PDB file of C-alpha atoms in Angstrom:
ATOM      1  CA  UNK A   1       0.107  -1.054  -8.389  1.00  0.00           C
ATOM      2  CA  UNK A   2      -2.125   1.930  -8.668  1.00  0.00           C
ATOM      3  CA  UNK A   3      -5.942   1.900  -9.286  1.00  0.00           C
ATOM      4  CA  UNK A   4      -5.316   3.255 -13.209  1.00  0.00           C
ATOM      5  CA  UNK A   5      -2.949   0.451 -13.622  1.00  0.00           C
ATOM      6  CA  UNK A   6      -5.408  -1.919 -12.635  1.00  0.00           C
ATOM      7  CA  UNK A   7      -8.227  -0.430 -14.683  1.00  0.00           C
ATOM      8  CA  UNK A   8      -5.990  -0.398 -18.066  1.00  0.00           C
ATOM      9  CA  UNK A   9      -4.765  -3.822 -17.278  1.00  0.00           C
ATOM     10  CA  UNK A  10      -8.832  -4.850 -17.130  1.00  0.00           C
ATOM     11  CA  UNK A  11      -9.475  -3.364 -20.270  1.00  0.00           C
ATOM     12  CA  UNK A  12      -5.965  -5.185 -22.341  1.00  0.00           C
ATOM     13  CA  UNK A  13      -7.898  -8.579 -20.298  1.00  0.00           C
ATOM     14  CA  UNK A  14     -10.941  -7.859 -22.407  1.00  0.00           C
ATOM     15  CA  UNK A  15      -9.660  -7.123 -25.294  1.00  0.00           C
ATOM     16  CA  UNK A  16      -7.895 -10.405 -25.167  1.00  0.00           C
ATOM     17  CA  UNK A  17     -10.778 -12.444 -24.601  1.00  0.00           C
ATOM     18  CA  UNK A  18     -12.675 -10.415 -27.228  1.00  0.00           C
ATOM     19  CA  UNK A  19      -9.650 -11.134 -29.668  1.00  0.00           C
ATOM     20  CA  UNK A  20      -9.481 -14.912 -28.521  1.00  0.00           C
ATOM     21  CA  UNK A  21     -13.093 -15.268 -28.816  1.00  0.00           C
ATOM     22  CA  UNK A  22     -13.174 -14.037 -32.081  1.00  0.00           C
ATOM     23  CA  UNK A  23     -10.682 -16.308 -33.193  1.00  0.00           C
ATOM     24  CA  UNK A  24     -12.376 -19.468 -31.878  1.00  0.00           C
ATOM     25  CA  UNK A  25     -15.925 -18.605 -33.129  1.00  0.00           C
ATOM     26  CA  UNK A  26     -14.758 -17.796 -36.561  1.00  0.00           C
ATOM     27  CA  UNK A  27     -18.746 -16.193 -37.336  1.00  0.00           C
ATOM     28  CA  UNK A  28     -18.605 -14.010 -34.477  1.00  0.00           C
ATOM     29  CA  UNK A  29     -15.534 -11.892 -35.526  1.00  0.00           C
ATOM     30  CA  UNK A  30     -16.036  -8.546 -35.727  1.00  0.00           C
ATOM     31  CA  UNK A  31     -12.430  -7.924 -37.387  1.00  0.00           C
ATOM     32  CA  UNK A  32      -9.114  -6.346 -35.531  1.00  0.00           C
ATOM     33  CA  UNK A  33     -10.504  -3.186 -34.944  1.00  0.00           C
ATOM     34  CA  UNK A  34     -14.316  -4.314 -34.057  1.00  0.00           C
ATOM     35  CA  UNK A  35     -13.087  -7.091 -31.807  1.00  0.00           C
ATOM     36  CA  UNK A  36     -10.989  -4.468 -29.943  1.00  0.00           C
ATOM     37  CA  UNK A  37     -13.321  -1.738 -29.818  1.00  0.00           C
ATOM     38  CA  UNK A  38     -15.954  -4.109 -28.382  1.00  0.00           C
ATOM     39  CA  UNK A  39     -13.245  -6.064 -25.704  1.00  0.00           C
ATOM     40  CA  UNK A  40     -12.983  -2.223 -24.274  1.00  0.00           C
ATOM     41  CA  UNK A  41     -16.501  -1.243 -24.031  1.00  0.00           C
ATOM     42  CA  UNK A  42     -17.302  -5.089 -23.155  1.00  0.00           C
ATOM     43  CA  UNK A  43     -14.879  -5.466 -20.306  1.00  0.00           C
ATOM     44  CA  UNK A  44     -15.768  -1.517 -19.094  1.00  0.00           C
ATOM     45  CA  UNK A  45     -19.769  -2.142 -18.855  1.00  0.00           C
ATOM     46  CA  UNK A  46     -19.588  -5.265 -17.055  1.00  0.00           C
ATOM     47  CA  UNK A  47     -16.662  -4.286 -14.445  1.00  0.00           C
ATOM     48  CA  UNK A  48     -18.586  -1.112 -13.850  1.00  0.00           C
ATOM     49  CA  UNK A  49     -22.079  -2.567 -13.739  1.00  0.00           C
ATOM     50  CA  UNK A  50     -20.566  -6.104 -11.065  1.00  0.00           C
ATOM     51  CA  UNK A  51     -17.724  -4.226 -10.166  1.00  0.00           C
ATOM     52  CA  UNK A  52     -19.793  -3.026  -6.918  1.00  0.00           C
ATOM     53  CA  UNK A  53     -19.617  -6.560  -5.768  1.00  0.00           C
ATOM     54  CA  UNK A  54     -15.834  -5.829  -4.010  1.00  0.00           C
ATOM     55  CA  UNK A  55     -13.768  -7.184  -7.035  1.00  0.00           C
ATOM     56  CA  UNK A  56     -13.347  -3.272  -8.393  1.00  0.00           C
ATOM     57  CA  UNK A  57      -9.644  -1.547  -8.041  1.00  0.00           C
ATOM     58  CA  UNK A  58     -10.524   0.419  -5.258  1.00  0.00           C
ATOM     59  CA  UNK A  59     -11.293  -3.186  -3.664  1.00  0.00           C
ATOM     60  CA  UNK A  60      -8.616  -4.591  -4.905  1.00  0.00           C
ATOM     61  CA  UNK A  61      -5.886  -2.093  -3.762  1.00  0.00           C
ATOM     62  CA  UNK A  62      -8.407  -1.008  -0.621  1.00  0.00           C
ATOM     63  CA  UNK A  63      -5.802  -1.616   2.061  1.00  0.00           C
ATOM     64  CA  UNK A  64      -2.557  -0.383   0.084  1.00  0.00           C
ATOM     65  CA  UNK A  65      -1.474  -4.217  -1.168  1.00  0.00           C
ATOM     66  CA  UNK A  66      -2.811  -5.819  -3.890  1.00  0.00           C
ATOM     67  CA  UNK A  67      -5.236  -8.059  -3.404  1.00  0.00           C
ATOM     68  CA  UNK A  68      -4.235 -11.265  -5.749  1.00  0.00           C
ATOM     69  CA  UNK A  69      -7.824 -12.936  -5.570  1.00  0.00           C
ATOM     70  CA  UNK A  70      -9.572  -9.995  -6.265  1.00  0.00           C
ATOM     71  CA  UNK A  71      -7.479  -8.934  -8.988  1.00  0.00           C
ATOM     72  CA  UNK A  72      -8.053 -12.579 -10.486  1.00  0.00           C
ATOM     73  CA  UNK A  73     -11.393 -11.753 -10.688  1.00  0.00           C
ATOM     74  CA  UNK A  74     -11.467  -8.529 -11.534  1.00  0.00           C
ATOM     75  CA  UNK A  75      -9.636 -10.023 -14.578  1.00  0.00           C
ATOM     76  CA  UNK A  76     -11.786 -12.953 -15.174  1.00  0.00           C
ATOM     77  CA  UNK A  77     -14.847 -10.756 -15.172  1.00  0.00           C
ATOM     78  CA  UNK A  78     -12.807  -8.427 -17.994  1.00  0.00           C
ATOM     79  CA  UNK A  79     -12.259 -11.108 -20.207  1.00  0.00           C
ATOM     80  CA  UNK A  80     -15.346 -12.845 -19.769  1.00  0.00           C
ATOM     81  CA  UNK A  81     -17.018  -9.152 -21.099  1.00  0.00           C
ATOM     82  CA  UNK A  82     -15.053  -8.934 -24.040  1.00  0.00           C
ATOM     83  CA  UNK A  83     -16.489 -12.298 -25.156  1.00  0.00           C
ATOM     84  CA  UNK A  84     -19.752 -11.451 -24.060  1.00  0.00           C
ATOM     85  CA  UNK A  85     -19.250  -8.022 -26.107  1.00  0.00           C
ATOM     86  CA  UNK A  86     -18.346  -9.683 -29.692  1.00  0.00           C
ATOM     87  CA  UNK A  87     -20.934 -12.531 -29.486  1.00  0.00           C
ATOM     88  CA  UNK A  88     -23.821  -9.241 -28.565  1.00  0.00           C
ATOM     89  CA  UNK A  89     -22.489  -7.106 -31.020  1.00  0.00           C
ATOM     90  CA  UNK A  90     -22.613  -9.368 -33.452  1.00  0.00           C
ATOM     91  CA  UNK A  91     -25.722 -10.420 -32.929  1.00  0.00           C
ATOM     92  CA  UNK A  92     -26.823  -7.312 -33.236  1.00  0.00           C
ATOM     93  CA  UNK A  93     -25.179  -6.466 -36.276  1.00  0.00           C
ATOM     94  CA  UNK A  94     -27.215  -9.629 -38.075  1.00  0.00           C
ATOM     95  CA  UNK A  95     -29.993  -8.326 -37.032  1.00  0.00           C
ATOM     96  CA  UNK A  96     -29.423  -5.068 -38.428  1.00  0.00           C
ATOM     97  CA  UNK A  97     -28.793  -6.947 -41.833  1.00  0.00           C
ATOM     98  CA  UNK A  98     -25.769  -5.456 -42.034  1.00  0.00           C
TER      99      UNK A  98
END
């Protein structure tokens, strides 16, 4: 596994728990597209912003293997922002009135 692979695989992990999320909490759906567009930008932000921690791909693939516990992580952490992303967003978007 390369370091893209790892990074794209992230971002499908968010967009599942932003899809799954939305699904469960009926209120908070933000639609197909919205719930995808925010399980990106959800599971980007918050691998880039704890990703410094050691769960990041460089981490994970640091020593040429993969690191399975990392990775776990790294993909708990993705999905875990997706549903973070649609609950904020739309939050937001009530408060906008919109």
């Amino acid at each position: 596994m390369t370091d893209t692979l790892i990074s794209l695989i992230s971002i499908v992990f968010g967009i599942i728990g932003a899809h799954i999320s939305g699904y469960i909490l009926k209120t908070y759906t933000l639609g197909t597209i919205g719930n995808t567009i925010a399980g990106v930008f959800g599971s980007i932000l918050l691998i880039k912003s704890l990703g410094r921690l050691g769960f990041d791909p460089k981490s994970i693939m640091q020593l040429g293997d993969v690191h399975f516990g990392l990775l776990t992580l790294n993909l708990f952490i993705s999905f875990i922002g997706g549903v973070i992303a649609v609950i904020l967003i739309h939050k937001l978007k009530s408060k906008m009135n919109y």
